[in-house]
Coordinates of C-alpha atoms in Angstrom, one line a residue:
M1 CA -127.5 32.1 -156.6
S2 CA -130.6 31.1 -155.4
K3 CA -133.4 34.7 -154.7
H4 CA -133.4 34.0 -150.3
H5 CA -129.0 33.9 -150.9
Q6 CA -129.6 37.4 -152.9
I7 CA -131.6 39.1 -150.9
L8 CA -129.5 38.1 -147.2
E9 CA -126.5 39.3 -149.4
Y10 CA -128.2 42.8 -150.1
I11 CA -129.2 43.1 -146.6
E12 CA -125.8 41.8 -145.4
S13 CA -124.6 45.0 -147.8
L14 CA -127.2 47.3 -145.7
P15 CA -125.4 49.3 -143.2
V16 CA -125.9 49.2 -139.4
G17 CA -129.1 51.6 -138.6
K18 CA -130.7 51.0 -142.0
K19 CA -134.4 50.0 -141.3
I20 CA -135.9 47.6 -144.3
S21 CA -139.6 46.3 -144.3
V22 CA -141.4 42.7 -146.3
R23 CA -142.8 45.2 -148.9
S24 CA -139.3 47.0 -149.1
I25 CA -137.2 44.8 -149.8
A26 CA -139.3 42.6 -152.3
K27 CA -139.3 46.2 -154.7
T28 CA -136.1 46.4 -154.5
M29 CA -134.8 42.5 -155.0
D30 CA -138.0 42.8 -157.2
M31 CA -139.3 39.9 -155.5
S32 CA -142.1 37.7 -154.5
D33 CA -143.1 39.4 -150.6
G34 CA -143.7 35.4 -149.4
T35 CA -139.4 35.2 -150.2
A36 CA -138.9 38.1 -148.9
Y37 CA -140.5 37.9 -145.9
R38 CA -139.1 34.2 -145.7
A39 CA -135.2 35.8 -146.1
I40 CA -135.9 38.6 -143.4
K41 CA -136.5 36.0 -140.7
E42 CA -133.3 34.3 -142.2
A43 CA -131.2 37.0 -141.3
E44 CA -133.2 38.0 -137.9
K45 CA -131.6 34.0 -137.3
E46 CA -128.2 34.5 -138.3
G47 CA -128.0 38.2 -135.9
L48 CA -127.5 40.3 -139.2
V49 CA -131.1 42.2 -138.2
S50 CA -133.5 42.6 -135.4
T51 CA -137.0 43.1 -134.4
I52 CA -138.1 46.3 -132.6
E53 CA -141.2 46.4 -131.1
R54 CA -143.0 49.8 -132.8
V55 CA -139.9 50.2 -134.8
G56 CA -140.1 47.8 -136.9
T57 CA -136.8 45.9 -138.5
I58 CA -133.4 46.8 -138.7
R59 CA -130.1 45.9 -139.6
I60 CA -127.3 45.5 -136.8
E61 CA -123.9 44.8 -136.4
S62 CA -123.9 41.2 -136.7
K63 CA -123.6 39.1 -133.3
K64 CA -121.1 36.4 -132.5
D65 CA -122.0 33.0 -131.8
R66 CA -122.9 32.3 -128.3
L67 CA -120.0 29.6 -128.1
I68 CA -117.9 27.7 -130.7
E69 CA -120.2 24.7 -131.0
Q70 CA -117.4 22.8 -132.4
L71 CA -113.6 23.6 -132.3
T72 CA -112.4 23.5 -135.5
F73 CA -108.6 24.9 -136.9
E74 CA -110.7 27.5 -138.7
E75 CA -111.1 28.5 -134.9
V76 CA -108.0 27.6 -133.7
V77 CA -106.4 30.4 -136.8
N78 CA -109.3 32.6 -134.8
I79 CA -108.2 32.1 -131.4
T80 CA -104.6 32.3 -131.6
D81 CA -104.2 35.4 -134.6
G82 CA -102.6 32.8 -136.6
E83 CA -101.5 32.7 -140.5
V84 CA -102.7 29.9 -143.1
Y85 CA -99.4 28.6 -144.7
G86 CA -101.6 25.6 -146.8
G87 CA -104.0 22.6 -146.1
Q88 CA -106.5 25.2 -145.9
V89 CA -109.2 22.4 -147.4
G90 CA -108.7 20.9 -144.2
L91 CA -109.3 24.3 -141.8
K92 CA -113.2 22.5 -141.0
Q93 CA -112.4 19.5 -139.6
P94 CA -112.8 18.9 -136.5
L95 CA -109.8 19.4 -133.6
E96 CA -110.2 16.8 -131.1
R97 CA -106.9 16.8 -128.9
F98 CA -103.7 19.0 -129.6
V99 CA -99.9 17.8 -129.1
I100 CA -97.2 19.4 -127.8
G101 CA -94.0 18.7 -129.5
A102 CA -91.4 18.7 -126.8
M103 CA -90.5 15.3 -127.2
T104 CA -88.5 13.4 -129.6
V105 CA -89.5 12.6 -133.1
E106 CA -89.7 8.9 -131.5
A107 CA -91.2 9.3 -128.6
M108 CA -94.1 11.6 -130.7
E109 CA -95.0 8.6 -132.9
R110 CA -97.7 7.2 -129.8
Y111 CA -99.7 10.4 -129.3
L112 CA -100.2 11.3 -133.2
I113 CA -103.1 11.0 -134.3
E114 CA -106.4 12.4 -136.3
H115 CA -107.8 15.9 -135.7
G116 CA -104.9 16.5 -134.0
I117 CA -103.1 19.6 -134.2
M118 CA -99.1 19.1 -133.1
I119 CA -97.9 22.4 -131.0
V120 CA -94.6 22.5 -132.3
G121 CA -91.2 25.0 -132.5
N122 CA -89.2 25.6 -135.4
R123 CA -88.2 21.5 -135.7
R124 CA -88.3 20.4 -139.1
D125 CA -88.6 16.7 -138.0
A126 CA -91.3 17.4 -135.5
Q127 CA -93.3 18.8 -138.1
R128 CA -92.9 16.5 -140.9
K129 CA -93.3 13.2 -138.5
A130 CA -96.9 15.5 -137.7
L131 CA -98.4 15.9 -141.3
E132 CA -97.2 12.4 -142.4
N133 CA -98.9 11.2 -139.4
G134 CA -102.8 12.2 -140.5
M135 CA -102.1 15.8 -137.3
A136 CA -102.2 19.1 -138.7
V137 CA -99.1 21.5 -136.9
L138 CA -99.0 25.0 -135.2
I139 CA -95.9 26.2 -135.0
T140 CA -94.9 28.4 -132.8
G141 CA -93.3 31.3 -131.7
G142 CA -93.4 33.7 -135.1
F143 CA -91.3 30.6 -137.8
E144 CA -92.7 30.0 -141.3
P145 CA -92.6 26.2 -142.6
D146 CA -90.4 25.2 -145.3
H147 CA -92.1 25.3 -148.8
D148 CA -92.6 21.3 -149.2
L149 CA -94.1 20.7 -146.0
I150 CA -96.4 23.5 -147.4
D151 CA -96.8 21.6 -150.5
L152 CA -97.4 17.9 -147.8
A153 CA -100.1 20.0 -146.2
N154 CA -101.5 20.9 -149.3
L155 CA -101.3 17.0 -150.8
K156 CA -103.1 16.0 -147.1
G157 CA -105.6 18.5 -146.6
L158 CA -104.5 18.8 -143.4
P159 CA -103.4 22.9 -142.0
I160 CA -100.6 23.7 -141.4
I161 CA -100.4 27.4 -139.5
G162 CA -98.2 29.8 -137.7
T163 CA -98.0 31.5 -134.9
A164 CA -96.3 34.4 -133.2
Y165 CA -97.1 33.3 -129.7
D166 CA -95.0 30.8 -127.6
S167 CA -96.5 27.4 -126.9
F168 CA -97.2 27.0 -123.9
T169 CA -99.5 30.3 -124.7
V170 CA -100.4 28.6 -127.4
A171 CA -101.2 25.1 -125.6
S172 CA -103.2 27.7 -123.0
I173 CA -105.1 29.0 -124.8
L174 CA -106.5 26.0 -126.9
N175 CA -107.0 24.0 -123.6
K176 CA -109.4 26.8 -122.0
A177 CA -111.5 27.2 -125.5
M178 CA -111.7 23.7 -125.3
M179 CA -112.5 23.5 -121.7
N180 CA -115.2 26.2 -121.8
Q181 CA -116.8 24.6 -125.3
L182 CA -116.5 20.5 -123.4
I183 CA -118.9 23.3 -120.3
K184 CA -121.2 25.0 -122.4
K185 CA -122.5 22.4 -124.4
K186 CA -123.1 20.9 -120.5
V187 CA -125.4 23.9 -120.3
A188 CA -129.2 22.8 -122.5
L189 CA -131.2 25.3 -124.0
V190 CA -134.7 25.4 -124.8
S191 CA -133.8 25.1 -128.3
D192 CA -131.9 21.3 -127.7
I193 CA -135.8 19.6 -126.6
Y194 CA -138.5 21.7 -127.7
T195 CA -141.3 20.2 -129.2
P196 CA -141.9 22.0 -133.1
L197 CA -143.7 23.8 -134.0
K198 CA -144.8 21.0 -136.9
D199 CA -145.1 18.7 -134.4
T200 CA -147.1 20.2 -132.1
A201 CA -151.2 21.0 -131.8
V202 CA -153.1 24.4 -131.6
L203 CA -156.5 25.7 -131.3
Y204 CA -157.6 29.3 -132.4
P205 CA -159.8 31.7 -131.0
D206 CA -162.2 31.1 -132.7
D207 CA -162.8 27.3 -132.1
T208 CA -165.2 25.6 -129.6
V209 CA -165.2 23.6 -126.0
K210 CA -166.0 20.6 -128.7
D211 CA -162.8 21.2 -130.9
Y212 CA -160.9 20.8 -127.8
H213 CA -162.9 18.0 -126.6
H214 CA -161.8 16.2 -129.4
L215 CA -158.7 17.2 -130.2
S216 CA -157.9 15.5 -126.7
M217 CA -159.1 12.8 -127.9
T218 CA -157.1 12.6 -130.4
T219 CA -153.9 13.8 -129.4
G220 CA -154.1 12.4 -125.2
H221 CA -153.0 15.7 -124.0
S222 CA -154.9 18.3 -122.1
R223 CA -153.4 21.2 -122.5
F224 CA -152.8 23.3 -125.8
P225 CA -150.8 26.1 -127.3
V226 CA -154.2 29.0 -128.3
V227 CA -152.9 31.7 -131.2
H228 CA -154.2 33.2 -133.2
H229 CA -154.3 32.7 -136.9
D230 CA -151.3 34.2 -137.9
N231 CA -149.2 32.2 -134.7
R232 CA -148.9 34.7 -132.7
L233 CA -150.1 32.7 -129.1
I234 CA -152.6 34.4 -127.2
G235 CA -153.3 32.2 -124.4
I236 CA -154.2 28.3 -122.9
I237 CA -156.4 25.7 -122.6
T238 CA -156.0 23.5 -120.2
A239 CA -159.2 20.5 -118.6
K240 CA -160.3 22.8 -116.2
D241 CA -160.4 25.8 -118.6
T242 CA -163.4 23.8 -120.1
V243 CA -164.5 22.6 -117.0
G244 CA -168.7 23.9 -116.7
K245 CA -168.8 25.1 -120.5
S246 CA -171.0 24.5 -124.1
N247 CA -169.3 22.4 -126.2
R248 CA -170.4 26.2 -127.7
T249 CA -168.5 27.8 -126.3
T250 CA -165.9 29.5 -128.5
L251 CA -162.0 30.1 -126.8
D252 CA -161.7 33.0 -126.5
R253 CA -164.2 33.4 -123.8
V254 CA -162.5 30.2 -121.5
I255 CA -158.5 30.2 -122.1
T256 CA -156.2 31.8 -119.5
K257 CA -154.8 34.6 -121.6
D258 CA -150.9 36.5 -121.1
P259 CA -149.9 32.6 -120.4
A260 CA -146.1 32.5 -119.4
Y261 CA -143.5 31.6 -121.9
T262 CA -140.8 31.0 -122.9
K263 CA -137.1 32.0 -125.4
M264 CA -135.5 29.1 -127.4
T265 CA -131.8 31.0 -125.8
S266 CA -133.4 29.7 -122.4
T267 CA -131.8 27.3 -120.3
V268 CA -133.1 24.4 -119.3
A269 CA -132.6 24.9 -115.3
S270 CA -134.1 27.5 -115.7
V271 CA -137.2 26.8 -116.8
A272 CA -137.4 24.7 -114.8
H273 CA -137.2 26.9 -111.8
L274 CA -140.2 29.2 -113.7
M275 CA -142.7 25.4 -114.5
I276 CA -141.9 24.9 -110.3
W277 CA -142.4 27.5 -108.7
N278 CA -146.1 28.2 -111.1
S279 CA -147.1 24.9 -111.3
L280 CA -146.8 25.0 -114.8
E281 CA -147.0 20.9 -117.5
L282 CA -146.9 23.4 -120.7
L283 CA -144.7 26.0 -122.3
P284 CA -145.1 27.7 -125.3
V285 CA -142.0 28.6 -126.8
V286 CA -142.1 31.9 -129.0
E287 CA -139.7 34.3 -130.9
D288 CA -139.7 38.1 -131.3
K289 CA -144.5 40.1 -131.1
L290 CA -145.3 35.9 -129.5
T291 CA -144.9 34.1 -132.6
L292 CA -145.6 30.8 -131.6
L293 CA -142.0 27.9 -132.6
G294 CA -143.0 25.5 -130.6
I295 CA -144.2 24.1 -127.1
L296 CA -142.2 22.9 -123.4
S297 CA -143.4 20.0 -121.6
R298 CA -143.0 18.9 -117.9
E299 CA -141.8 16.1 -119.2
D300 CA -139.0 16.7 -121.8
V301 CA -137.6 18.6 -118.4
M302 CA -136.5 16.5 -116.4
K303 CA -135.9 14.0 -119.1
A304 CA -133.7 17.0 -120.2
M305 CA -131.9 17.5 -116.6
Q306 CA -132.0 13.3 -116.5
T307 CA -129.8 13.4 -119.7
S308 CA -126.8 15.7 -118.0
Q309 CA -126.9 14.1 -115.9
R310 CA -125.4 11.3 -116.7
Q311 CA -123.5 13.2 -119.5
P312 CA -119.8 12.4 -119.8
Q313 CA -117.3 15.4 -119.2
N314 CA -113.4 15.7 -119.5
T315 CA -113.2 19.2 -117.2
N316 CA -114.1 20.1 -114.3
T317 CA -116.4 22.6 -113.2
V318 CA -117.0 24.7 -109.5
E319 CA -120.4 21.8 -109.3
E320 CA -117.4 18.8 -109.6
L321 CA -114.2 20.3 -108.0
V322 CA -117.3 20.5 -105.0
M323 CA -118.9 16.6 -105.1
E324 CA -115.0 15.2 -105.8
S325 CA -114.0 16.6 -102.1
L326 CA -118.0 15.4 -100.9
S327 CA -118.3 13.0 -98.0
N328 CA -121.0 12.1 -96.0
P329 CA -120.2 10.3 -93.3
Q330 CA -123.1 10.5 -91.6
P331 CA -126.4 10.9 -93.9
D332 CA -129.0 10.8 -90.6
A333 CA -128.2 13.3 -89.0
M334 CA -127.9 15.4 -92.6
I335 CA -123.7 16.3 -92.8
Y336 CA -122.1 16.7 -95.5
N337 CA -117.8 17.4 -95.3
Y338 CA -115.8 18.8 -97.8
H339 CA -112.0 19.4 -98.4
V340 CA -111.3 23.6 -99.1
T341 CA -108.8 22.5 -102.8
P342 CA -106.4 26.0 -104.1
Q343 CA -109.2 26.4 -107.1
M344 CA -111.7 26.5 -104.4
T345 CA -110.0 30.1 -102.9
S346 CA -109.8 33.3 -104.2
Q347 CA -107.0 35.5 -104.2
M348 CA -107.1 35.9 -101.0
G349 CA -106.8 32.4 -99.6
T350 CA -109.4 32.2 -98.1
L351 CA -112.7 30.1 -99.9
S352 CA -114.5 31.6 -102.2
F353 CA -118.7 32.9 -101.2
G354 CA -119.6 31.1 -104.5
V355 CA -118.3 27.6 -103.5
L356 CA -119.1 27.8 -100.0
C357 CA -122.4 28.5 -101.5
E358 CA -121.2 26.1 -104.0
Y359 CA -121.3 23.5 -101.3
V360 CA -124.6 24.3 -99.2
A361 CA -126.8 23.7 -102.7
I362 CA -124.7 20.6 -102.9
A363 CA -125.2 19.4 -99.6
T364 CA -129.2 20.5 -99.8
H365 CA -129.5 18.2 -103.0
E366 CA -127.9 15.3 -101.6
Q367 CA -130.8 15.1 -99.1
V368 CA -133.7 15.9 -100.4
F369 CA -132.8 13.6 -102.5
Q370 CA -131.8 10.9 -99.6
S371 CA -134.6 11.7 -97.6
F372 CA -137.7 12.2 -100.5
T373 CA -136.0 10.2 -104.2
A374 CA -136.6 14.2 -105.1
R375 CA -134.4 16.2 -107.3
S376 CA -134.7 20.1 -106.4
V377 CA -134.4 23.5 -108.0
I378 CA -133.3 26.5 -104.8
D379 CA -134.9 29.2 -104.8
E380 CA -133.6 31.0 -101.8
M381 CA -129.9 30.7 -99.7
S382 CA -128.3 33.1 -98.1
I383 CA -125.3 32.9 -95.5
H384 CA -123.9 34.8 -93.5
Y385 CA -119.9 34.4 -92.7
F386 CA -118.9 35.3 -88.9
R387 CA -115.2 34.1 -90.4
M388 CA -113.2 33.3 -93.5
I389 CA -112.6 29.7 -94.4
Q390 CA -108.3 28.3 -94.9
I391 CA -107.5 26.4 -98.2
D392 CA -107.1 23.4 -96.7
S393 CA -109.3 23.2 -94.4
D394 CA -112.1 20.9 -93.7
V395 CA -115.3 22.1 -93.6
R396 CA -118.6 20.4 -91.9
V397 CA -122.3 21.1 -93.6
K398 CA -125.0 20.9 -91.6
L399 CA -128.3 21.3 -92.6
G400 CA -131.9 20.7 -90.0
V401 CA -134.9 21.2 -91.6
L402 CA -136.9 24.3 -90.5
N403 CA -140.5 23.3 -92.3
T404 CA -141.5 21.2 -94.9
S405 CA -144.6 21.7 -97.8
R406 CA -145.8 19.1 -100.3
R407 CA -143.0 20.9 -103.2
A408 CA -141.0 23.0 -100.4
I409 CA -138.5 22.2 -97.5
R410 CA -136.9 24.8 -95.7
Y411 CA -133.0 24.4 -94.1
D412 CA -131.6 26.1 -91.1
V413 CA -127.8 25.2 -92.5
D414 CA -124.6 26.1 -90.0
I415 CA -120.6 25.8 -91.5
F416 CA -118.4 24.7 -89.1
V417 CA -114.1 24.7 -89.1
N418 CA -112.7 22.6 -86.8
N419 CA -115.8 22.3 -85.0
E420 CA -115.9 25.5 -85.3
L421 CA -118.8 27.7 -86.4
H422 CA -117.8 29.8 -89.6
A423 CA -120.7 30.9 -91.3
K424 CA -124.3 30.2 -91.1
G425 CA -127.3 30.4 -93.4
Y426 CA -130.5 29.3 -94.5
V427 CA -131.7 27.6 -97.3
S428 CA -135.5 26.5 -99.5
V429 CA -135.8 24.6 -102.5
Q430 CA -138.7 23.2 -104.4
L431 CA -139.1 19.8 -105.0
M432 CA -139.2 19.3 -109.1
D433 CA -140.5 15.3 -109.2
K434 CA -143.5 15.6 -106.9

């Protein structure tokens, strides 16, 4: 085992709340400070420790991942409280599809695919058929597989799993997990698109305006993060900061200090709003104590949002449900029609307030794109109900421009059902492409 992994194992064995430091780890493990530092940073990424300002680095309870990056047979075991009887070597394989074995064996053949799992009760013939055709097996109802099927699963390297749940419950659990995974994959994070530090040009406070101009000419860029020599962010330097300044002026005298920044776990949508609202072209990406990890440009954000709009989806979010029911019979009149389906209602059978907000948001974005060929971010919205909107209603959203500026548009919103006013609202948006 490498020194790095030895330290990680040692940190993992420490009780929650134990304080550690580079010096204490290096002394305890009889290793260099550099090795200890790198291992502690890795432990922080894995959620084993957390660095708290003015307290230090503390062993914490391990965090679960924000999402299941890839749904594997191992994850199926976890979410169904299952037991693995055979084929353990295949647990890391990805799950792409599940099939409920509620048909004859002959009829199953067309549905048997690799990287899939057959959900089936106490049916030996169906279990064998799945394994023989490269499919894992999930046996429901608390039944156990026969020894010859376990041997076949081990031979094929395909997991054979048992669970006490019934087939319908298991199918519901897996369907929800797969839907959540698809939806979360659609959410782009800063960590997905940022430019890492090794590819980032930086300057230091004791550099001069002449150094800035040289770097700008070399890279073709005009904005750079300024960091201390320990890589801690202290500011941003742009072309306008150097106007009229002597080439000998040091950057610590002209930089924009305490700049806006973002973290790796921030969503691209939230960062887009921050950059538009504050007219930012560049955002430093930092970790705790403002240690610079890289940068994010306005161009990176725009590309990511355009890509996410083209990304195929196999499940329906609220936004997609609303889009499916959208019609725009009168673009010039800024009128958008929707139909209230059962999925859009609350337990009372009336239109959910959140879905109504989504109606207005999508109508607004569509109108901005039609009128200005620009994408938009909503920065303010208020909606007031006069009457509840029932299931199967045809809703008409009518927009009216209150005022416009170079970067912002404000709309008055009227919401009708059967030509009767049911709600009224106000929306303010910022333009992204301007």
